PDB file of C-alpha atoms and ligand atoms in Angstrom:
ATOM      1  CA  UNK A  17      98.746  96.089 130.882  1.00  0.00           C
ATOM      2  CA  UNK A  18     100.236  99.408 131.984  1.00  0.00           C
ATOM      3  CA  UNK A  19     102.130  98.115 134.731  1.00  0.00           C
ATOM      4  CA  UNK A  20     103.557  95.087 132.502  1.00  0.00           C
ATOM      5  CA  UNK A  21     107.316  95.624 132.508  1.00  0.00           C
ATOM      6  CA  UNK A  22     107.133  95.250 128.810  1.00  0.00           C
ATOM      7  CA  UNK A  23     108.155  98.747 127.562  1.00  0.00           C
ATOM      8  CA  UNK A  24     106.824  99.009 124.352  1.00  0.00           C
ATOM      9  CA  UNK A  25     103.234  99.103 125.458  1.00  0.00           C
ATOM     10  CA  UNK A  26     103.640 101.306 127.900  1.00  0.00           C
ATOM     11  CA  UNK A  27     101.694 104.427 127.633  1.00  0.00           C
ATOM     12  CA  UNK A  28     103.533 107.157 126.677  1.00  0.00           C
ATOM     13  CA  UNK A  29     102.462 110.916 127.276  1.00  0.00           C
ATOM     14  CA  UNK A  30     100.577 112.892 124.406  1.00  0.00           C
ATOM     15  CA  UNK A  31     102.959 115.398 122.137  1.00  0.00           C
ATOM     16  CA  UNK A  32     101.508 118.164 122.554  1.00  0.00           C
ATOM     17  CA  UNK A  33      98.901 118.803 119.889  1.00  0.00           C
ATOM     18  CA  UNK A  34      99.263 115.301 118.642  1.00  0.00           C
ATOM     19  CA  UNK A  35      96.574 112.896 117.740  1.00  0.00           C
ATOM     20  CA  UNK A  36      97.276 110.125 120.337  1.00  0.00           C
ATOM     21  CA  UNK A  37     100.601 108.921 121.327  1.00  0.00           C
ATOM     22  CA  UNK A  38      99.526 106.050 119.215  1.00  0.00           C
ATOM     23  CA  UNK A  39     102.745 104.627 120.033  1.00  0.00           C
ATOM     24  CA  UNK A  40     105.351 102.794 122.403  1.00  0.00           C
ATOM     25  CA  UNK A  41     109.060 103.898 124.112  1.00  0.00           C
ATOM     26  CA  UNK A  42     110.834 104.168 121.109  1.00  0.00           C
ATOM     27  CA  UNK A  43     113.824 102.492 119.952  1.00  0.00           C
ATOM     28  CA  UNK A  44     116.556 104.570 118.357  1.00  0.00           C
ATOM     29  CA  UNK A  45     119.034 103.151 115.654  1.00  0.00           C
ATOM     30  CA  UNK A  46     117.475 100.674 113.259  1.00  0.00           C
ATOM     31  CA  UNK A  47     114.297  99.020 113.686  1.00  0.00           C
ATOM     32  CA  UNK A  48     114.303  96.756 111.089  1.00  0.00           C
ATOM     33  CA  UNK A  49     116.849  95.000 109.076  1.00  0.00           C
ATOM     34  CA  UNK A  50     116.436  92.848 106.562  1.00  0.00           C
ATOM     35  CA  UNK A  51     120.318  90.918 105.452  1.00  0.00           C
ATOM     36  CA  UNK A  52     120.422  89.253 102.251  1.00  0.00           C
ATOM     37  CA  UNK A  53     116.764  88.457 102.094  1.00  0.00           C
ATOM     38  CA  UNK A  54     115.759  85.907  99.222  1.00  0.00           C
ATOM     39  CA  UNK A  55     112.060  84.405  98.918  1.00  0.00           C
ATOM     40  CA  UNK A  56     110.885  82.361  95.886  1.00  0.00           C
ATOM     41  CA  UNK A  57     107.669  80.782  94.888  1.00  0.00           C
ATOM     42  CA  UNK A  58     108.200  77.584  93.171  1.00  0.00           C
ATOM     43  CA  UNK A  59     110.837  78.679  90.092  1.00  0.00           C
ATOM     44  CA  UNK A  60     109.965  82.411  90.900  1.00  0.00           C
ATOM     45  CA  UNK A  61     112.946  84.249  92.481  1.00  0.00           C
ATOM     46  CA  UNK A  62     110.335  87.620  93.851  1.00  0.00           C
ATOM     47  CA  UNK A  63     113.305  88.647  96.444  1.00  0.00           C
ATOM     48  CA  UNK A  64     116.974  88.719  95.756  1.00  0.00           C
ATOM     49  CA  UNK A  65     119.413  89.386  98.147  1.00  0.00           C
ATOM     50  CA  UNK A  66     117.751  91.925  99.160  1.00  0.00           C
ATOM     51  CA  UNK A  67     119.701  93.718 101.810  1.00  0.00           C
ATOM     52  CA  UNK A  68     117.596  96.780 103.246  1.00  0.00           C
ATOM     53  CA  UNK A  69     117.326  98.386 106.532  1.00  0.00           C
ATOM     54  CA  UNK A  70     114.724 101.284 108.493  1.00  0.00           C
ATOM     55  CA  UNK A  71     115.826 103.208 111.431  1.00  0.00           C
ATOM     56  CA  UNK A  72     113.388 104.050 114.111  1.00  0.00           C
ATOM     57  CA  UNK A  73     110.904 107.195 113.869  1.00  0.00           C
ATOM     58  CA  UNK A  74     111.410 106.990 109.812  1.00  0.00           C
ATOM     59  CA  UNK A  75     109.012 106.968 107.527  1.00  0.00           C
ATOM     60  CA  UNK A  76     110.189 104.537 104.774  1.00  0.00           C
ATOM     61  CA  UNK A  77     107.974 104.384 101.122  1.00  0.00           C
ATOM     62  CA  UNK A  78     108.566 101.396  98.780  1.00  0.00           C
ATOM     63  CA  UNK A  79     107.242 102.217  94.914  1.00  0.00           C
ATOM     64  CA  UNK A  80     107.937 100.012  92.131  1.00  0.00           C
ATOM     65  CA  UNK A  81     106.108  98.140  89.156  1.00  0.00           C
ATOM     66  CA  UNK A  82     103.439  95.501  90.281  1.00  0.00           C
ATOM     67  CA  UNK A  83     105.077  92.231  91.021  1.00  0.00           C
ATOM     68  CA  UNK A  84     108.016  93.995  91.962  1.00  0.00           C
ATOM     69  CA  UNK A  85     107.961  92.536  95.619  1.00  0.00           C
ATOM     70  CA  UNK A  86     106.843  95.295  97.515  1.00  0.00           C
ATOM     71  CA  UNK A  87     103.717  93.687  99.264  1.00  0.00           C
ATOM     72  CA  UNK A  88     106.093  90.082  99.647  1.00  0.00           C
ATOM     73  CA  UNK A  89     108.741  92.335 102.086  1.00  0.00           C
ATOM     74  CA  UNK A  90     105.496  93.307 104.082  1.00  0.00           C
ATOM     75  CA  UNK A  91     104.402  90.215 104.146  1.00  0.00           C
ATOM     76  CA  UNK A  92     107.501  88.900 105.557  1.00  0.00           C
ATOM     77  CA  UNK A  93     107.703  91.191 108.615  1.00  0.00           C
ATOM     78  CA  UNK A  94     104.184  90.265 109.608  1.00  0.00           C
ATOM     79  CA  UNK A  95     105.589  86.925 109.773  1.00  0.00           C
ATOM     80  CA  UNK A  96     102.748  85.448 106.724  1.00  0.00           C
ATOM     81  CA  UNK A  97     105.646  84.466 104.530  1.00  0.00           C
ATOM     82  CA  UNK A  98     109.082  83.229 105.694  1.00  0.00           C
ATOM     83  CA  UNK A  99     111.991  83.664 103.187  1.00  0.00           C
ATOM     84  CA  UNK A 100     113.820  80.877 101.843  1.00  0.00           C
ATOM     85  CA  UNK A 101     117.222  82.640 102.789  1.00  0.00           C
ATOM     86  CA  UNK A 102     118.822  85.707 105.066  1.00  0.00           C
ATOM     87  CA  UNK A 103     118.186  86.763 108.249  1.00  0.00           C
ATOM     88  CA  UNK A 104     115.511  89.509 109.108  1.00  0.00           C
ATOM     89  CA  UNK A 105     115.544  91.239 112.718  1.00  0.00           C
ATOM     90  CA  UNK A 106     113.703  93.941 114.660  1.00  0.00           C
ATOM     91  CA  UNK A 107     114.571  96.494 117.139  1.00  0.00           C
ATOM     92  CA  UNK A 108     117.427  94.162 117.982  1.00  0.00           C
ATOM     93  CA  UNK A 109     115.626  90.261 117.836  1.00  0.00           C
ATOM     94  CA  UNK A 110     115.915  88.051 115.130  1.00  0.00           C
ATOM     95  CA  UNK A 111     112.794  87.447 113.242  1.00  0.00           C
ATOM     96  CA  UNK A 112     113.695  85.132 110.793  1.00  0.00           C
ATOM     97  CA  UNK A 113     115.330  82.469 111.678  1.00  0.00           C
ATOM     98  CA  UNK A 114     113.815  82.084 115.267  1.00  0.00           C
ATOM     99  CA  UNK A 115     111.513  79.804 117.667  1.00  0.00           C
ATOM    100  CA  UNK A 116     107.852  80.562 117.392  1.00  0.00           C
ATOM    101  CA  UNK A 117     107.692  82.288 120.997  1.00  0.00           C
ATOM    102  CA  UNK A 118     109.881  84.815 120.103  1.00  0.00           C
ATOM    103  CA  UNK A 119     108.267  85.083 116.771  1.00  0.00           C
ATOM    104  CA  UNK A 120     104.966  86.078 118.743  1.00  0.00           C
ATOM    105  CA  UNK A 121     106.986  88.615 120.846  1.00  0.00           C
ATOM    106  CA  UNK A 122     108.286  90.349 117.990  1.00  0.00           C
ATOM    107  CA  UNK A 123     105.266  90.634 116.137  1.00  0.00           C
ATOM    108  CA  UNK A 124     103.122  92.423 118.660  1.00  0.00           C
ATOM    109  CA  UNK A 125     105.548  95.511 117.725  1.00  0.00           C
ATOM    110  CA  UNK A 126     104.332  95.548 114.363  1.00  0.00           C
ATOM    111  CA  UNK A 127     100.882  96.443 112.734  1.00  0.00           C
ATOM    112  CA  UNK A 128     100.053  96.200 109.318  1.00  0.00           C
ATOM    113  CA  UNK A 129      96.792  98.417 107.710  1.00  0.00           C
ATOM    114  CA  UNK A 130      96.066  96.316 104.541  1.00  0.00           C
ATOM    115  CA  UNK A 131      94.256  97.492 101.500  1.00  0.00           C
ATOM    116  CA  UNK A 132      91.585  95.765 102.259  1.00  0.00           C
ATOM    117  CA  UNK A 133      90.626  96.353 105.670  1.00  0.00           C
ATOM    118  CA  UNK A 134      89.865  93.248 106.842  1.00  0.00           C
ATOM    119  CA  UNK A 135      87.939  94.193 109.637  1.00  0.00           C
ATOM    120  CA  UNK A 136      85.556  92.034 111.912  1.00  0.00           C
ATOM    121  CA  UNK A 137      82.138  92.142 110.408  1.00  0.00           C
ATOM    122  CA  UNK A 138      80.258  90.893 113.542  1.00  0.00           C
ATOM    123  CA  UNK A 139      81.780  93.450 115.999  1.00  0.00           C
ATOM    124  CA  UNK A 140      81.475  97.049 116.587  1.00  0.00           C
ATOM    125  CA  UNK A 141      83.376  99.533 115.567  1.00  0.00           C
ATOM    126  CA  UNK A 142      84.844  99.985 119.092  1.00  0.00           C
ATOM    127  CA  UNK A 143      85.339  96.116 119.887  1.00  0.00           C
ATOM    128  CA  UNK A 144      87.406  95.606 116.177  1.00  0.00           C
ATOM    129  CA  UNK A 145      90.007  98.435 118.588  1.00  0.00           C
ATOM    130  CA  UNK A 146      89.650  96.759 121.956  1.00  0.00           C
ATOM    131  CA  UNK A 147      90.038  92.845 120.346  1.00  0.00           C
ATOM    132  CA  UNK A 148      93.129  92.438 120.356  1.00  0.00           C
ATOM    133  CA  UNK A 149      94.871  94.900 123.077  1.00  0.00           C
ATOM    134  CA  UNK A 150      92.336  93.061 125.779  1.00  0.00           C
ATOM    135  CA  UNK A 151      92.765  89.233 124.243  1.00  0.00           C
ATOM    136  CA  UNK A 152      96.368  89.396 123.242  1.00  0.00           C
ATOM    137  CA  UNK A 153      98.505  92.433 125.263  1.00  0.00           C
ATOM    138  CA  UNK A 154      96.260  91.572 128.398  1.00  0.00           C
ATOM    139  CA  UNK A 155      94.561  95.137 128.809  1.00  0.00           C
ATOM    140  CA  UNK A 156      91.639  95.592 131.056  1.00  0.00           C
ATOM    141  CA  UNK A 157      88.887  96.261 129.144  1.00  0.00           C
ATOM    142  CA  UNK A 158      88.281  99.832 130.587  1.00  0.00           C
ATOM    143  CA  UNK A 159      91.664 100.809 129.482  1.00  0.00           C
ATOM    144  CA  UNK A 160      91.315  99.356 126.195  1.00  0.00           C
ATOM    145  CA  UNK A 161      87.798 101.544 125.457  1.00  0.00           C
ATOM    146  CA  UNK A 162      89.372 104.650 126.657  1.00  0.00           C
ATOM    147  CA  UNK A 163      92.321 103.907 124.531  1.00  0.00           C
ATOM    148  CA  UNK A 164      90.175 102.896 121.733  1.00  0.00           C
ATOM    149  CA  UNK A 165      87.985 106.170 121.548  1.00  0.00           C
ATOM    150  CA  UNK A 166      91.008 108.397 121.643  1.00  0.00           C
ATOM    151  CA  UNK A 167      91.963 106.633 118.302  1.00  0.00           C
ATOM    152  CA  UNK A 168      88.887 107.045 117.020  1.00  0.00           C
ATOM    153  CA  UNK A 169      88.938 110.779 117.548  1.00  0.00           C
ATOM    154  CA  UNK A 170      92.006 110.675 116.157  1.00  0.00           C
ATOM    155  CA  UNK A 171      90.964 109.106 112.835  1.00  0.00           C
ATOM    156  CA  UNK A 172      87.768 111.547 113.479  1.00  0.00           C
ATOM    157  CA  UNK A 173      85.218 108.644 113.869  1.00  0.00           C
ATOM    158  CA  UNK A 174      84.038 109.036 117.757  1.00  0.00           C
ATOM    159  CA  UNK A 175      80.025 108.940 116.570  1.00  0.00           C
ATOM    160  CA  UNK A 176      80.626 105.338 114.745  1.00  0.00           C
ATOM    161  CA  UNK A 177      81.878 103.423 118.270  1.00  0.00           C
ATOM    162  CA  UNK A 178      78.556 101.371 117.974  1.00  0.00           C
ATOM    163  CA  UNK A 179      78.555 101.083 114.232  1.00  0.00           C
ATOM    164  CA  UNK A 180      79.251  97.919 112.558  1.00  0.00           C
ATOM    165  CA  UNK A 181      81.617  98.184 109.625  1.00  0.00           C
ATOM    166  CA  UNK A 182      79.229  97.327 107.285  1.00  0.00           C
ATOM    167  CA  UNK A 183      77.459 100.653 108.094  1.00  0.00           C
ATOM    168  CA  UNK A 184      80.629 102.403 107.252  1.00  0.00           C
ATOM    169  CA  UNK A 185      82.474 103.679 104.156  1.00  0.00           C
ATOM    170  CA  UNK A 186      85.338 102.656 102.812  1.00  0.00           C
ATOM    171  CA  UNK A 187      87.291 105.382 103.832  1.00  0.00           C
ATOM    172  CA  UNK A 188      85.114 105.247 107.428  1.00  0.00           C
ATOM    173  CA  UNK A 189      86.721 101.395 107.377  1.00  0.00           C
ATOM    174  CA  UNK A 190      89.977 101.955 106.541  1.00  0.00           C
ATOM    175  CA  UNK A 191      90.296 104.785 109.558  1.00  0.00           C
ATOM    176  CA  UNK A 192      88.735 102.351 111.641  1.00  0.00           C
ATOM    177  CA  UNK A 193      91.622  99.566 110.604  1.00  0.00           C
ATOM    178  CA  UNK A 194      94.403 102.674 111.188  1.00  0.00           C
ATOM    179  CA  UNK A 195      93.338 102.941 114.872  1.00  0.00           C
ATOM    180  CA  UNK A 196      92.490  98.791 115.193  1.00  0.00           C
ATOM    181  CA  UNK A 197      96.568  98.343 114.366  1.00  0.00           C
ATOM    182  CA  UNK A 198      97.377 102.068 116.612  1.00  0.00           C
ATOM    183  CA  UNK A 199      95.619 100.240 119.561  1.00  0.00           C
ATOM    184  CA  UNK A 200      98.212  97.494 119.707  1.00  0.00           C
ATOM    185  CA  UNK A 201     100.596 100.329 120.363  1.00  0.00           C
ATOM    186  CA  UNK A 202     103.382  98.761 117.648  1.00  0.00           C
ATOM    187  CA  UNK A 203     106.634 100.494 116.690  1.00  0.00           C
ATOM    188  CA  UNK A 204     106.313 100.031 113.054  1.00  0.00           C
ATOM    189  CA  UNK A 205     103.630 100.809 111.105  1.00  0.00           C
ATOM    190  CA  UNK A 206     103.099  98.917 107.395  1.00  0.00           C
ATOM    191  CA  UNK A 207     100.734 100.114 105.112  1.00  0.00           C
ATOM    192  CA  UNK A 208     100.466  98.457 101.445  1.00  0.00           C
ATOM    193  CA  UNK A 209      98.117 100.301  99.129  1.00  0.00           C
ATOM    194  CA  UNK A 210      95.843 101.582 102.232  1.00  0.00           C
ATOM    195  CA  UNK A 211      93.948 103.705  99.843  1.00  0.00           C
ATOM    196  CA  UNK A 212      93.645 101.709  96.858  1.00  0.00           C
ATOM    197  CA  UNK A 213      90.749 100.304  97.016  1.00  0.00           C
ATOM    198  CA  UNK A 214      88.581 103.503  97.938  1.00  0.00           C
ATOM    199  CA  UNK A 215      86.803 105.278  95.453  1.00  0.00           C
ATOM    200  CA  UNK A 216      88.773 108.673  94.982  1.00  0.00           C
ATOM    201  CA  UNK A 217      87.005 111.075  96.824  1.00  0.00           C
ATOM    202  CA  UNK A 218      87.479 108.896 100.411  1.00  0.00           C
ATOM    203  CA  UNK A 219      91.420 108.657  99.293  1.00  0.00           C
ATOM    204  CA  UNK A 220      92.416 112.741 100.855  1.00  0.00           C
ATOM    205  CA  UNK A 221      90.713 111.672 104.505  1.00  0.00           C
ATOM    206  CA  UNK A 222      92.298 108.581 104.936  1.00  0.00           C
ATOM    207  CA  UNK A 223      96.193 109.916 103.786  1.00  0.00           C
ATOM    208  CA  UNK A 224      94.819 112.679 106.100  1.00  0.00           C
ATOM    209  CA  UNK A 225      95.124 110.565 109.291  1.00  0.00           C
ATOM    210  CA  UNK A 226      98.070 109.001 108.080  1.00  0.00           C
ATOM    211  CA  UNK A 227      99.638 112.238 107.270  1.00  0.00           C
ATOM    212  CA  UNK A 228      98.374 113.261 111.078  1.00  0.00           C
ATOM    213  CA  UNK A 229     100.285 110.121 112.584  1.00  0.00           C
ATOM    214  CA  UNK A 230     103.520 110.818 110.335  1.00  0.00           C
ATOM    215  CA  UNK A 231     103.653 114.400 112.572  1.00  0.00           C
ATOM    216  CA  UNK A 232     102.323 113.852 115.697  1.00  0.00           C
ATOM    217  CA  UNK A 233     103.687 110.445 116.549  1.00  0.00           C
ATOM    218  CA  UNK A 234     107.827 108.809 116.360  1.00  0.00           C
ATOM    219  CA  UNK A 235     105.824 105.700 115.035  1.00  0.00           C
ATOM    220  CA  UNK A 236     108.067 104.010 112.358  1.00  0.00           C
ATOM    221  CA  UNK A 237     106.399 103.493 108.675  1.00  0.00           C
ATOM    222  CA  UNK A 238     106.911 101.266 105.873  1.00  0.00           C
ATOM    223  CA  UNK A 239     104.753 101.928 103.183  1.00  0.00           C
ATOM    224  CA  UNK A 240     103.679 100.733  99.827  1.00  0.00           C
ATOM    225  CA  UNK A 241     102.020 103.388  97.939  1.00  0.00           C
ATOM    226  CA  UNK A 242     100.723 104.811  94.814  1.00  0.00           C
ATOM    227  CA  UNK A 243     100.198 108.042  96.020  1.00  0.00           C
ATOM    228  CA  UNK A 244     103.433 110.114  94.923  1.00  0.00           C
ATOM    229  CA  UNK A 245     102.442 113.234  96.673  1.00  0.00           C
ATOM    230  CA  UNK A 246     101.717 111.303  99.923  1.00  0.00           C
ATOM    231  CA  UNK A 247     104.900 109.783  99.573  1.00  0.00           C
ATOM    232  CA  UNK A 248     106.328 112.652  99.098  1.00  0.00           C
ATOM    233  CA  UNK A 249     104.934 114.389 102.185  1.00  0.00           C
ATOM    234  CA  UNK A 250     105.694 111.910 104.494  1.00  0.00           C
ATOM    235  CA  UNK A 251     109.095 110.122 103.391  1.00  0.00           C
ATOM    236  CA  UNK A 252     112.380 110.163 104.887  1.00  0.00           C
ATOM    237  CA  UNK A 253     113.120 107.958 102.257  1.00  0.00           C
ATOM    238  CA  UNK A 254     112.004 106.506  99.462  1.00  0.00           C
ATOM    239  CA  UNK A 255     113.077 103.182  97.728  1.00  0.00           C
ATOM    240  CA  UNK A 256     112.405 101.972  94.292  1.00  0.00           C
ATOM    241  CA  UNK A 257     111.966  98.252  93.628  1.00  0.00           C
ATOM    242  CA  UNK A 258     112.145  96.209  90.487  1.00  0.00           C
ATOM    243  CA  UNK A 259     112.654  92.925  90.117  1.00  0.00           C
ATOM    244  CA  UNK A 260     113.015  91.980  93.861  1.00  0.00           C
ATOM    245  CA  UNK A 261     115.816  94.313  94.079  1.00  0.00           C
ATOM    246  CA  UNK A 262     116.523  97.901  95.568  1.00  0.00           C
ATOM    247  CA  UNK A 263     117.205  99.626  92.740  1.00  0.00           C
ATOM    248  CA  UNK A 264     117.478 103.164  93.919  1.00  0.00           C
ATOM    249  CA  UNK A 265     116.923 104.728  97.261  1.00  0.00           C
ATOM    250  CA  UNK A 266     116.791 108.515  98.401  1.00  0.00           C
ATOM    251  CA  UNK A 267     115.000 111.683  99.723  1.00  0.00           C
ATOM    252  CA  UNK A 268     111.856 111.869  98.028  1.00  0.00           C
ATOM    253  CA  UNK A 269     113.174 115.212  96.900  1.00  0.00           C
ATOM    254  CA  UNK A 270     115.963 113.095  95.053  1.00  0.00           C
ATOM    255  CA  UNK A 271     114.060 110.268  94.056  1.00  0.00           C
ATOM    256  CA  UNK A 272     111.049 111.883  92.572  1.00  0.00           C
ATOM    257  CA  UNK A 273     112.949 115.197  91.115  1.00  0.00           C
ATOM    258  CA  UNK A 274     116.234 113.952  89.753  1.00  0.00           C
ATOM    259  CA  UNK A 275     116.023 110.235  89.591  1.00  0.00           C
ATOM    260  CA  UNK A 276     119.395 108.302  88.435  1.00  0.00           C
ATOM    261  CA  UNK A 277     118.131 105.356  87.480  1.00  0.00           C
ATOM    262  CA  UNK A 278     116.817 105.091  83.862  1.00  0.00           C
ATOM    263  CA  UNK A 279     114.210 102.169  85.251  1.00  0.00           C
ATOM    264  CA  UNK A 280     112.843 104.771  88.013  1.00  0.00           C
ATOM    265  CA  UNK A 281     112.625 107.456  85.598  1.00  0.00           C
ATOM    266  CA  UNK A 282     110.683 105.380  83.482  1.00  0.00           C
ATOM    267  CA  UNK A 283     108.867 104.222  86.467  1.00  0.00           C
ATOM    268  CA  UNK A 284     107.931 107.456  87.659  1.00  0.00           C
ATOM    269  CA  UNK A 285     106.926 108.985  84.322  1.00  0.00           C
ATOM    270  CA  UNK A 286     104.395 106.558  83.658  1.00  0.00           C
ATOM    271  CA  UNK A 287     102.583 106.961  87.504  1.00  0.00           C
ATOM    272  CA  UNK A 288     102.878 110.215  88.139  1.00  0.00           C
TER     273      UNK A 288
HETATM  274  N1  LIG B 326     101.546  83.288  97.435  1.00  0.00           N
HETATM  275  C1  LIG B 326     102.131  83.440  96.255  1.00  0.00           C
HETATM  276  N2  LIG B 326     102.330  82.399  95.412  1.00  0.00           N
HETATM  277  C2  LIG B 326     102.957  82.550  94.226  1.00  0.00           C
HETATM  278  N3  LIG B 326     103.425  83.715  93.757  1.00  0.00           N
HETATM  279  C3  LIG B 326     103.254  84.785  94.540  1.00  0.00           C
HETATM  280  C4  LIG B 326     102.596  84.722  95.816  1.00  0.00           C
HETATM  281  N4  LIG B 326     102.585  85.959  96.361  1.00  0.00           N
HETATM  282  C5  LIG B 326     103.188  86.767  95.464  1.00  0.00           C
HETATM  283  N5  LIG B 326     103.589  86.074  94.380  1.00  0.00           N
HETATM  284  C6  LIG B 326     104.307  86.634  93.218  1.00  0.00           C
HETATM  285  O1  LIG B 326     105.393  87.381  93.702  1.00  0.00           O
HETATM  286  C7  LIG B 326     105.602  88.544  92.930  1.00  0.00           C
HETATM  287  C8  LIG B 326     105.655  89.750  93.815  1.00  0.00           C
HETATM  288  O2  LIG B 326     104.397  89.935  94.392  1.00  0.00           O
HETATM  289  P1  LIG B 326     104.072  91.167  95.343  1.00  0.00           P
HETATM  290  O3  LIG B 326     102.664  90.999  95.770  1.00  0.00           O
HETATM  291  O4  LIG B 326     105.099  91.276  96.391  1.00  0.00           O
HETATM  292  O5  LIG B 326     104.213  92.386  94.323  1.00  0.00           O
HETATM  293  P2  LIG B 326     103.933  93.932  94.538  1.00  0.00           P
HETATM  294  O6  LIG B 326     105.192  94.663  94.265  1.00  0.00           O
HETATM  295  O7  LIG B 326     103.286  94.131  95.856  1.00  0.00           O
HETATM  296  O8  LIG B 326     102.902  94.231  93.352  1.00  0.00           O
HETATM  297  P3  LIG B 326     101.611  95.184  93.315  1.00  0.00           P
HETATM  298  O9  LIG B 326     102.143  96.585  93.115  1.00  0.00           O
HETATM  299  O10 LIG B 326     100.841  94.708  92.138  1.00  0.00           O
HETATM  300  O11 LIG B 326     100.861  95.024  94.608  1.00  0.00           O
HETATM  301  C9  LIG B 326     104.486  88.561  91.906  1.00  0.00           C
HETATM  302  O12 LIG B 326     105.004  88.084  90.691  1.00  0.00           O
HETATM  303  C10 LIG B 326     103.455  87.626  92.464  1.00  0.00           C
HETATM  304  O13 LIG B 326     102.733  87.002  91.454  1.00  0.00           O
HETATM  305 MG1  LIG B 327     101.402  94.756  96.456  1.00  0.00          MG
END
């Protein structure tokens, strides 16, 4: 849908030396904001307050204990969750509260890479990419397959088009899930624990591409991770939950260096 007037899936032109545009006309300012931000499950207060924001082109990394909230907030921009109070908004348009249209608007200009990859297991390789730009954006299914094996060189995958991703490693999947959520051209990018579940020799490829994206593209990332040297690569900023709560946010040079708070130091010493 090149010629649809809706500019963030416009194609943009290749950086040079970049791996795919992979992305859409970029917003500047913040992206996403999220104002006084509370969700519970039954007694279970899991976000309070919170109050957080990420500007566009940044690279944001969430760490924290488990059950700390970190995969809730994601879960909340991809719209699978709704908080019980605040207001969330992104690039501009409310999120939360707002009618279900404009729900579906926003939420093509996110992807999410889980840590599982969910992929389809009765499609190819190539047709988990072209799904949903051809069912949902509207692209010609031409377009969609070119667009579709430039991702896949990107994530370095161009002889598994045909594969199913059965046939594939994990690490093989979880490229192929990158480029599925690159296809939809979004302008944020959220990745919870995309390497977790690999076994730890597939782990360097796959923060690899990511690392690759981070350079080459203005895409905007969230990300949950384990991986302290990753987030320490790619961060613009880093922000340590506990408790539901922002507890500490800086450059990863501050954060993981000369922490302040007694709870990240802790934190920190124990995963790293
Ligand atoms: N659907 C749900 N129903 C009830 N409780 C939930 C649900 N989803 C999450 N929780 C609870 O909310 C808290 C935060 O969960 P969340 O998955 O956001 O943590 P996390 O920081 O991502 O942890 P981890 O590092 O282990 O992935 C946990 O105590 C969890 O048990
Ligand atoms: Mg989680």
């Amino acid at each position: 849908m090149s010629t649809d007037t809706h500019a963030p899936f416009e194609k943009q032109p290749e950086k040079p030396g970049g791996a795919g545009d992979a992305t859409a006309p970029r917003s500047t300012g913040e992206l996403i904001r999220l104002e006084r931000v509370t969700k519970r499950f039954g007694d279970h207060t899991v976000l309070d307050n919170l109050d957080f924001s990420v500007d566009a082109g940044k690279h944001v990394t969430l760490i924290g204990p488990s059950g700390s909230g970190k995969t809730t907030i994601l879960r909340l921009l991809m719209t699978l969750l709704k908080p019980d109070e605040g207001r969330i908004t992104v690039d501009g348009d409310q999120l939360y509260p707002a009618p279900e249209k404009q729900v579906r608007e926003i939420r093509k200009k996110i992807g999410m890479v889980f840590q599982q990859f969910n992929l389809f297991p009765n499609m190819s390789v190539l047709r988990n990419i072209t799904e949903a730009p051809v069912t949902v954006l509207g692209m010609s299914k031409d377009e969609a397959e070119v667009r579709a094996r430039e991702l896949l060189e990107m994530v370095g995958l161009t002889d598994k088009c045909d594969a199913r991703p059965t046939q594939l490693s994990g690490g093989q999947q979880q490229r192929v899930a990158i480029a599925r959520a690159l296809a939809m051209r979004p302008q944020v990018l959220l990745l919870d624990e995309v390497t977790s579940a690999l076994d730890p020799e597939l782990v360097a490829g796959v923060l690899d591409v990511l690392r690759d994206i981070a350079r080459s593209t203005d895409i905007t990332m969230l990300c949950v991770t384990h991986e302290m040297n990753f987030a320490r690569d790619i961060s613009d900023q880093v922000l340590m939950f506990d408790s539901g709560r922002v507890i500490e946010s800086g450059s990863p040079e501050k954060i993981f260096n000369d922490p302040e708070n007694e709870r990240t130091r802790e934190f920190l010493g124990a995963v790293l």
